[in-house]
Tab-separated table of C-alpha atoms and ligand atoms in Angstrom:
chain	number	residue	atom	x	y	z
A	206	MET	CA	140.498	39.674	-24.244
A	207	PHE	CA	143.404	41.721	-24.622
A	208	SER	CA	144.190	41.889	-21.070
A	209	HIS	CA	144.407	38.555	-19.331
A	210	LEU	CA	141.237	36.755	-18.502
A	211	PRO	CA	139.796	37.223	-15.070
A	212	PRO	CA	140.369	34.170	-12.878
A	213	ASP	CA	138.254	31.657	-14.668
A	214	TRP	CA	136.775	29.904	-11.667
A	215	GLN	CA	134.587	32.970	-11.559
A	216	SER	CA	132.916	31.930	-14.800
A	217	LYS	CA	130.603	29.009	-15.260
A	218	SER	CA	132.784	26.506	-17.052
A	219	SER	CA	130.231	26.123	-19.831
A	220	ASP	CA	130.452	29.829	-20.565
A	221	ILE	CA	134.170	30.154	-20.826
A	222	SER	CA	134.923	29.759	-24.494
A	223	LEU	CA	131.968	31.655	-25.900
A	224	GLU	CA	132.270	34.323	-23.321
A	225	THR	CA	135.936	34.676	-24.059
A	226	VAL	CA	135.460	35.037	-27.764
A	227	PHE	CA	132.622	37.477	-27.364
A	228	TRP	CA	134.578	39.447	-24.846
A	229	SER	CA	137.652	39.653	-26.997
A	230	ARG	CA	135.696	41.028	-29.942
A	231	ARG	CA	133.901	43.556	-27.885
A	232	LYS	CA	137.094	44.505	-26.197
A	233	PHE	CA	138.940	45.000	-29.372
A	234	LEU	CA	136.284	47.287	-30.715
A	235	LYS	CA	136.375	49.313	-27.577
A	236	THR	CA	140.163	49.265	-27.570
A	237	LEU	CA	140.935	47.479	-24.369
A	238	GLY	CA	137.965	47.613	-22.058
A	239	ARG	CA	137.714	46.140	-18.601
A	240	GLY	CA	136.113	43.123	-16.969
A	241	ALA	CA	135.511	42.724	-13.279
A	242	ILE	CA	136.374	40.166	-10.637
A	243	ALA	CA	137.836	39.659	-7.197
A	244	ALA	CA	139.285	36.574	-5.544
A	245	GLY	CA	139.332	35.739	-1.848
A	246	ALA	CA	141.892	33.904	0.265
A	247	LEU	CA	142.216	30.551	2.015
A	248	SER	CA	144.483	28.062	3.676
A	249	LEU	CA	148.124	27.314	3.007
A	250	ALA	CA	149.353	24.313	1.073
A	251	GLY	CA	151.066	21.578	3.036
A	252	CYS	CA	154.782	21.098	2.718
A	253	GLN	CA	154.711	17.856	0.811
A	254	ASN	CA	158.006	16.526	-0.306
A	255	ASN	CA	156.883	13.922	-2.778
A	256	THR	CA	158.337	15.680	-5.763
A	257	ASP	CA	161.027	13.116	-6.525
A	258	ALA	CA	158.501	10.414	-7.026
A	259	ALA	CA	156.377	12.690	-9.149
A	260	VAL	CA	159.263	13.662	-11.379
A	261	SER	CA	160.350	10.140	-12.108
A	262	ALA	CA	156.812	8.864	-12.606
A	263	LEU	CA	156.488	10.583	-15.962
A	264	ASP	CA	153.060	10.353	-17.401
A	265	GLU	CA	153.215	8.427	-20.637
A	266	THR	CA	149.788	9.580	-21.649
A	267	LEU	CA	150.753	13.232	-22.007
A	268	GLU	CA	150.634	15.038	-25.323
A	269	ALA	CA	148.372	16.640	-27.767
A	270	PRO	CA	147.921	14.992	-31.153
A	271	GLY	CA	150.871	15.667	-33.396
A	272	ALA	CA	153.199	16.597	-30.601
A	273	THR	CA	156.841	15.756	-31.023
A	274	ARG	CA	158.086	13.913	-28.026
A	275	PHE	CA	161.620	13.033	-27.063
A	276	LYS	CA	162.122	10.576	-24.265
A	277	ASN	CA	164.912	11.117	-21.793
A	278	PRO	CA	166.929	13.715	-23.699
A	279	PHE	CA	168.255	14.938	-20.388
A	280	LYS	CA	169.632	11.754	-18.853
A	281	GLY	CA	172.270	12.639	-16.336
A	282	THR	CA	170.919	16.103	-15.688
A	283	THR	CA	170.838	16.706	-11.963
A	284	ARG	CA	168.450	18.654	-9.838
A	285	ASN	CA	169.811	21.785	-8.243
A	286	PRO	CA	169.433	21.092	-4.496
A	287	SER	CA	168.609	24.748	-3.821
A	288	PHE	CA	165.441	24.314	-5.859
A	289	ALA	CA	164.518	20.761	-4.985
A	290	ASN	CA	161.740	21.436	-2.506
A	291	PRO	CA	159.066	23.846	-3.693
A	292	GLN	CA	157.046	23.292	-0.461
A	293	ARG	CA	154.054	22.412	-2.574
A	294	GLU	CA	153.041	19.404	-4.558
A	295	LEU	CA	154.268	19.195	-8.092
A	296	THR	CA	151.618	19.963	-10.697
A	297	PRO	CA	150.967	16.798	-12.705
A	298	GLN	CA	152.787	17.018	-16.035
A	299	LYS	CA	149.668	16.448	-18.051
A	300	LEU	CA	147.772	19.255	-16.332
A	301	ALA	CA	150.615	21.748	-16.695
A	302	ALA	CA	150.818	20.932	-20.402
A	303	SER	CA	147.123	21.363	-21.050
A	304	TYR	CA	146.381	24.630	-19.253
A	305	ASN	CA	148.483	27.230	-21.002
A	306	ASN	CA	148.738	30.845	-22.007
A	307	PHE	CA	150.208	31.237	-25.476
A	308	TYR	CA	148.213	33.944	-27.185
A	309	GLU	CA	149.966	33.440	-30.505
A	310	PHE	CA	147.916	30.244	-30.750
A	311	GLY	CA	144.659	31.373	-29.193
A	312	GLU	CA	143.234	33.115	-26.181
A	313	THR	CA	141.909	30.103	-24.308
A	314	LYS	CA	143.895	27.804	-22.071
A	315	SER	CA	143.498	24.953	-24.562
A	316	ILE	CA	146.115	25.834	-27.136
A	317	GLN	CA	148.144	22.656	-26.816
A	318	THR	CA	146.984	21.287	-30.148
A	319	ALA	CA	147.266	24.581	-32.035
A	320	ALA	CA	150.749	25.138	-30.621
A	321	GLN	CA	152.002	21.998	-32.384
A	322	ARG	CA	152.206	24.150	-35.544
A	323	LEU	CA	155.216	25.891	-34.040
A	324	PRO	CA	158.302	24.830	-36.038
A	325	THR	CA	161.036	24.261	-33.461
A	326	ASP	CA	163.647	22.418	-35.510
A	327	PRO	CA	165.728	24.076	-36.836
A	328	TRP	CA	165.750	27.006	-34.427
A	329	THR	CA	168.100	29.916	-33.990
A	330	ILE	CA	168.365	32.280	-31.082
A	331	GLU	CA	170.236	35.459	-31.779
A	332	VAL	CA	172.003	37.234	-28.923
A	333	GLY	CA	173.046	40.759	-29.772
A	334	GLY	CA	172.579	44.461	-29.260
A	335	LEU	CA	174.969	46.234	-26.906
A	336	VAL	CA	177.327	43.301	-26.343
A	337	GLN	CA	180.977	42.488	-26.961
A	338	ASN	CA	180.140	39.011	-28.244
A	339	PRO	CA	177.084	38.791	-30.456
A	340	THR	CA	176.291	35.090	-30.927
A	341	LYS	CA	173.824	32.822	-32.630
A	342	TYR	CA	172.813	29.631	-30.921
A	343	ASP	CA	171.177	26.914	-32.931
A	344	ARG	CA	168.856	24.336	-31.493
A	345	ASP	CA	171.523	21.836	-30.516
A	346	ASP	CA	173.596	24.546	-28.869
A	347	LEU	CA	170.720	25.157	-26.491
A	348	PHE	CA	171.201	21.687	-25.082
A	349	LYS	CA	174.985	21.629	-25.193
A	350	ALA	CA	176.422	25.113	-24.757
A	351	PHE	CA	175.619	25.317	-21.046
A	352	ASP	CA	175.406	22.775	-18.253
A	353	LEU	CA	171.782	21.862	-17.784
A	354	GLU	CA	170.158	21.439	-14.407
A	355	GLU	CA	166.682	20.775	-13.074
A	356	ARG	CA	164.931	23.282	-10.834
A	357	ILE	CA	161.503	22.897	-9.339
A	358	TYR	CA	159.886	26.312	-9.292
A	359	ARG	CA	156.586	27.640	-8.100
A	360	PHE	CA	154.903	29.544	-10.923
A	361	ARG	CA	152.257	32.244	-10.572
A	362	CYS	CA	150.208	33.720	-13.426
A	363	VAL	CA	148.824	37.223	-13.049
A	364	GLU	CA	145.388	35.633	-13.503
A	365	ALA	CA	145.779	34.104	-10.023
A	366	TRP	CA	146.399	30.505	-10.951
A	367	ALA	CA	149.593	28.767	-9.962
A	368	MET	CA	151.528	25.594	-10.607
A	369	VAL	CA	154.765	23.872	-9.620
A	370	VAL	CA	156.976	22.669	-12.454
A	371	PRO	CA	160.331	20.876	-12.657
A	372	TRP	CA	162.068	22.825	-15.408
A	373	ILE	CA	165.332	21.822	-17.060
A	374	GLY	CA	167.587	24.510	-18.358
A	375	PHE	CA	170.317	26.923	-17.345
A	376	PRO	CA	170.585	30.241	-15.499
A	377	MET	CA	170.140	33.309	-17.675
A	378	ARG	CA	173.382	34.575	-16.211
A	379	LYS	CA	175.242	32.134	-18.482
A	380	ILE	CA	174.016	33.982	-21.553
A	381	LEU	CA	174.773	37.294	-19.918
A	382	GLU	CA	178.368	36.256	-19.230
A	383	ALA	CA	178.876	34.847	-22.710
A	384	ALA	CA	177.437	37.951	-24.389
A	385	ASP	CA	179.401	40.373	-22.198
A	386	PRO	CA	177.157	43.447	-22.387
A	387	LYS	CA	178.709	46.857	-22.910
A	388	PRO	CA	178.530	49.324	-20.008
A	389	GLU	CA	175.648	51.244	-21.570
A	390	ALA	CA	173.391	48.159	-21.703
A	391	ARG	CA	170.735	48.416	-18.980
A	392	PHE	CA	167.934	46.136	-20.113
A	393	VAL	CA	167.577	42.844	-21.904
A	394	LYS	CA	164.815	42.435	-24.460
A	395	PHE	CA	163.394	39.005	-25.358
A	396	THR	CA	161.424	38.414	-28.527
A	397	SER	CA	159.227	35.378	-29.127
A	398	PHE	CA	158.738	33.547	-32.388
A	399	TYR	CA	156.352	35.335	-34.689
A	400	ASP	CA	155.171	34.389	-38.145
A	401	PRO	CA	151.663	35.463	-39.068
A	402	LYS	CA	151.321	32.373	-41.269
A	403	ILE	CA	151.846	30.140	-38.235
A	404	THR	CA	151.018	32.057	-35.070
A	405	THR	CA	147.445	32.606	-36.024
A	406	GLY	CA	145.433	32.531	-32.836
A	407	PRO	CA	141.955	34.022	-33.185
A	408	LEU	CA	143.131	37.386	-31.957
A	409	PHE	CA	145.156	37.832	-35.087
A	410	SER	CA	142.045	38.346	-37.113
A	411	PHE	CA	141.375	41.556	-35.229
A	412	GLY	CA	144.779	42.981	-35.984
A	413	GLY	CA	146.400	45.790	-34.100
A	414	LEU	CA	148.169	43.781	-31.425
A	415	PRO	CA	151.790	44.632	-30.709
A	416	TRP	CA	153.225	41.348	-31.962
A	417	PRO	CA	155.694	39.837	-31.632
A	418	TYR	CA	155.497	39.038	-27.920
A	419	VAL	CA	158.294	41.005	-26.307
A	420	GLU	CA	159.351	40.994	-22.682
A	421	SER	CA	162.225	42.606	-20.857
A	422	LEU	CA	164.199	42.604	-17.627
A	423	ARG	CA	166.706	44.908	-16.076
A	424	ILE	CA	170.164	43.435	-16.425
A	425	ASP	CA	170.525	42.986	-12.662
A	426	GLU	CA	167.312	40.936	-12.708
A	427	MET	CA	168.667	38.774	-15.498
A	428	ALA	CA	171.859	38.242	-13.492
A	429	ASN	CA	169.915	37.012	-10.459
A	430	ASP	CA	170.373	33.344	-9.710
A	431	LEU	CA	166.651	32.605	-10.061
A	432	ALA	CA	166.341	33.866	-13.644
A	433	PHE	CA	166.252	30.755	-15.798
A	434	PHE	CA	165.958	29.613	-19.395
A	435	ALA	CA	164.039	26.356	-19.664
A	436	VAL	CA	164.575	23.894	-22.513
A	437	GLY	CA	162.849	20.996	-20.789
A	438	ALA	CA	160.240	20.140	-18.191
A	439	TYR	CA	159.371	16.968	-16.296
A	440	GLY	CA	162.505	15.310	-17.574
A	441	GLU	CA	161.555	15.793	-21.216
A	442	LEU	CA	162.056	18.297	-23.958
A	443	LEU	CA	159.826	21.302	-23.451
A	444	PRO	CA	156.487	20.712	-25.173
A	445	LYS	CA	155.565	23.367	-27.698
A	446	GLN	CA	152.668	24.635	-25.621
A	447	HIS	CA	155.145	25.466	-22.829
A	448	GLY	CA	157.316	27.475	-25.230
A	449	ALA	CA	159.731	25.095	-26.950
A	450	PRO	CA	162.561	25.071	-27.597
A	451	ILE	CA	163.499	27.725	-25.048
A	452	ARG	CA	161.459	29.938	-22.752
A	453	SER	CA	162.106	32.191	-19.836
A	454	VAL	CA	161.077	31.308	-16.259
A	455	LEU	CA	161.116	33.978	-13.548
A	456	PRO	CA	159.421	32.472	-10.524
A	457	TRP	CA	159.203	35.704	-8.492
A	458	LYS	CA	157.354	37.532	-11.262
A	459	TYR	CA	153.958	37.049	-12.836
A	460	GLY	CA	154.031	34.531	-15.647
A	461	PHE	CA	153.583	37.035	-18.464
A	462	LYS	CA	157.117	38.309	-17.808
A	463	GLY	CA	158.459	34.956	-19.084
A	464	PRO	CA	158.257	34.811	-22.884
A	465	LYS	CA	158.011	31.496	-24.695
A	466	SER	CA	159.769	30.269	-27.827
A	467	ILE	CA	162.438	32.964	-27.764
A	468	VAL	CA	164.211	33.863	-31.004
A	469	LYS	CA	166.076	36.986	-29.999
A	470	ILE	CA	167.854	38.316	-26.913
A	471	GLU	CA	169.030	41.899	-27.241
A	472	PHE	CA	170.837	44.121	-24.797
A	473	VAL	CA	169.607	47.705	-24.940
A	474	ASP	CA	170.113	50.981	-23.130
A	475	GLU	CA	166.456	51.994	-22.726
A	476	GLN	CA	163.484	50.152	-21.301
A	477	PRO	CA	161.849	48.451	-24.280
A	478	ALA	CA	158.135	48.459	-24.994
A	479	THR	CA	156.714	45.079	-23.978
A	480	PHE	CA	153.604	43.248	-25.172
A	481	TRP	CA	151.201	43.417	-22.226
A	482	ASN	CA	152.551	46.668	-20.920
A	483	THR	CA	151.912	48.276	-24.295
A	484	LEU	CA	148.378	46.891	-24.472
A	485	VAL	CA	147.226	47.644	-20.937
A	486	PRO	CA	149.903	49.648	-19.122
A	487	ASP	CA	147.890	50.227	-15.964
A	488	GLU	CA	147.277	46.497	-15.491
A	489	TYR	CA	150.612	44.961	-16.464
A	490	GLY	CA	153.544	46.839	-15.071
A	491	PHE	CA	157.107	46.438	-16.212
A	492	ILE	CA	158.422	44.992	-12.957
A	493	ALA	CA	155.406	42.770	-12.198
A	494	ASN	CA	156.763	41.015	-9.113
A	495	VAL	CA	154.275	38.696	-7.415
A	496	ASN	CA	152.736	40.763	-4.636
A	497	PRO	CA	149.634	39.762	-2.663
A	498	GLU	CA	149.192	43.325	-1.444
A	499	VAL	CA	148.891	44.957	-4.832
A	500	PRO	CA	145.642	43.897	-6.468
A	501	HIS	CA	145.300	43.690	-10.185
A	502	PRO	CA	142.849	46.460	-11.082
A	503	ARG	CA	140.250	43.788	-11.864
A	504	TRP	CA	140.900	41.195	-9.138
A	505	SER	CA	142.675	40.569	-5.881
A	506	GLN	CA	146.158	39.043	-5.910
A	507	ALA	CA	145.911	37.938	-2.265
A	508	SER	CA	145.371	34.290	-3.158
A	509	GLU	CA	145.789	31.868	-6.025
A	510	ARG	CA	144.429	28.570	-7.296
A	511	LEU	CA	146.703	25.586	-7.827
A	512	VAL	CA	146.089	24.082	-11.250
A	513	GLY	CA	144.441	20.753	-10.568
A	514	ASP	CA	142.077	18.116	-11.833
A	515	GLY	CA	138.474	18.895	-12.542
A	516	PRO	CA	136.732	22.258	-12.659
A	517	ALA	CA	138.823	25.280	-11.752
A	518	LEU	CA	136.324	26.087	-9.034
A	519	SER	CA	137.401	22.995	-7.140
A	520	TRP	CA	141.101	23.807	-7.277
A	521	THR	CA	142.839	24.425	-3.973
A	522	ARG	CA	143.123	28.078	-3.157
A	523	ILE	CA	146.129	29.252	-1.134
A	524	PRO	CA	147.468	32.622	-0.038
A	525	THR	CA	149.895	34.311	-2.398
A	526	LEU	CA	153.366	34.998	-1.032
A	527	PRO	CA	155.404	38.156	-1.658
A	528	TYR	CA	157.792	37.466	-4.542
A	529	ASN	CA	156.001	34.118	-4.780
A	530	GLY	CA	158.063	33.077	-1.760
A	531	TYR	CA	161.424	33.885	-3.383
A	532	GLY	CA	162.160	37.087	-1.461
A	533	GLU	CA	165.411	35.728	-0.040
A	534	PHE	CA	166.828	35.642	-3.562
A	535	VAL	CA	165.406	38.777	-5.099
A	536	ALA	CA	164.088	41.255	-2.515
A	537	ASN	CA	167.443	43.045	-2.487
A	538	LEU	CA	166.964	43.961	-6.158
A	539	TYR	CA	164.046	46.206	-5.275
A	540	THR	CA	165.103	48.178	-2.218
B	675	MTE	N1	155.255	34.200	-26.449
B	675	MTE	C1	154.450	34.133	-25.379
B	675	MTE	N2	154.993	33.914	-24.179
B	675	MTE	C2	154.187	33.828	-23.079
B	675	MTE	C3	152.788	34.032	-23.188
B	675	MTE	C4	152.250	34.257	-24.490
B	675	MTE	O1	151.038	34.419	-24.677
B	675	MTE	N3	153.111	34.289	-25.555
B	675	MTE	N4	152.001	33.987	-22.065
B	675	MTE	C5	152.676	34.262	-20.778
B	675	MTE	C6	151.818	33.988	-19.639
B	675	MTE	S1	150.616	35.114	-19.337
B	675	MTE	C7	152.022	32.923	-18.821
B	675	MTE	S2	151.112	32.711	-17.412
B	675	MTE	C8	152.993	31.884	-19.151
B	675	MTE	C9	152.294	30.538	-19.210
B	675	MTE	O2	153.214	29.501	-19.330
B	675	MTE	P1	152.696	27.991	-19.463
B	675	MTE	O3	151.574	27.983	-20.444
B	675	MTE	O4	153.862	27.213	-19.893
B	675	MTE	O5	152.201	27.615	-18.115
B	675	MTE	O6	153.655	32.110	-20.395
B	675	MTE	C10	153.974	33.463	-20.655
B	675	MTE	N5	154.757	33.571	-21.874
B	676	MO	MO1	149.917	34.704	-17.204
């Protein structure tokens, strides 16, 4: 599947992997075909405020085999009070870290083991392009160059599943200020780690995909207070399947706008070609703000499923909010 999967509670769970593989092959041969699906809508989530307890009760059983795990690297990091109450229950750490999209390591949601191949230490992120101060940050700089804070964000994938995650990181604006873009810079382009010897998800064997994974924002979007680089989650270093050592989190946009395992940040004057938008431009727009009123061509975006225990079919379904509920921060960017 070159485009995202349809919401997978529509499939019988036993069919998912085979179906997915079959579909991806067929799709590739046909150069980006279409599936079909529509989702309905249901009741709203309660406004639980039990997130503090959930954050501190870290689940010791988390982790795929071979995962590197660092306990408490972020002691002393405080939660930003503006993003302390997501008005939904926190997604359990273990579930968030075992239901992932990271196509470099495979097209199913179960890439957490494969993603452990990602070499995250050492790591360099290069910031450049149309800036006064091109800079390279190494792995340690990511944890020291900027004050880290925790923010609990709602997260919404274009496939109509959602989660709530306590990320640790810093506002993207910090990088923007340090880089000091030149007046002609209008967009920022993010590039994810790519090495065909390592990022060898099944799709690689078909060739022809526009790797590496590239995403982009307008500079005013990057400057918005919500735009965030995460280096940790649930009080721990970001697991590889979530995009270690640094990934982008943009809670008002669909998840695909937030690239994982970023190696390059470039300021450019023209809108760059991005991964999904290049593959399926009519399905994955450049702006891609969460909007219940604009259906994906293959399914409704009016509601979403909260990642939970058990079969996806049993997950709670709730209405989707415009801008994923973050309109007060970002709506003014789009008038
Ligand atoms: N490099 C890279 N970044 C990526 C993706 C990907 O396949 N590769 N998938 C995107 C999509 S579609 C989503 S929904 C989120 C998923 O983040 P999570 O697995 O940490 O929940 O990562 C985004 N960033
Ligand atoms: Mo996604």
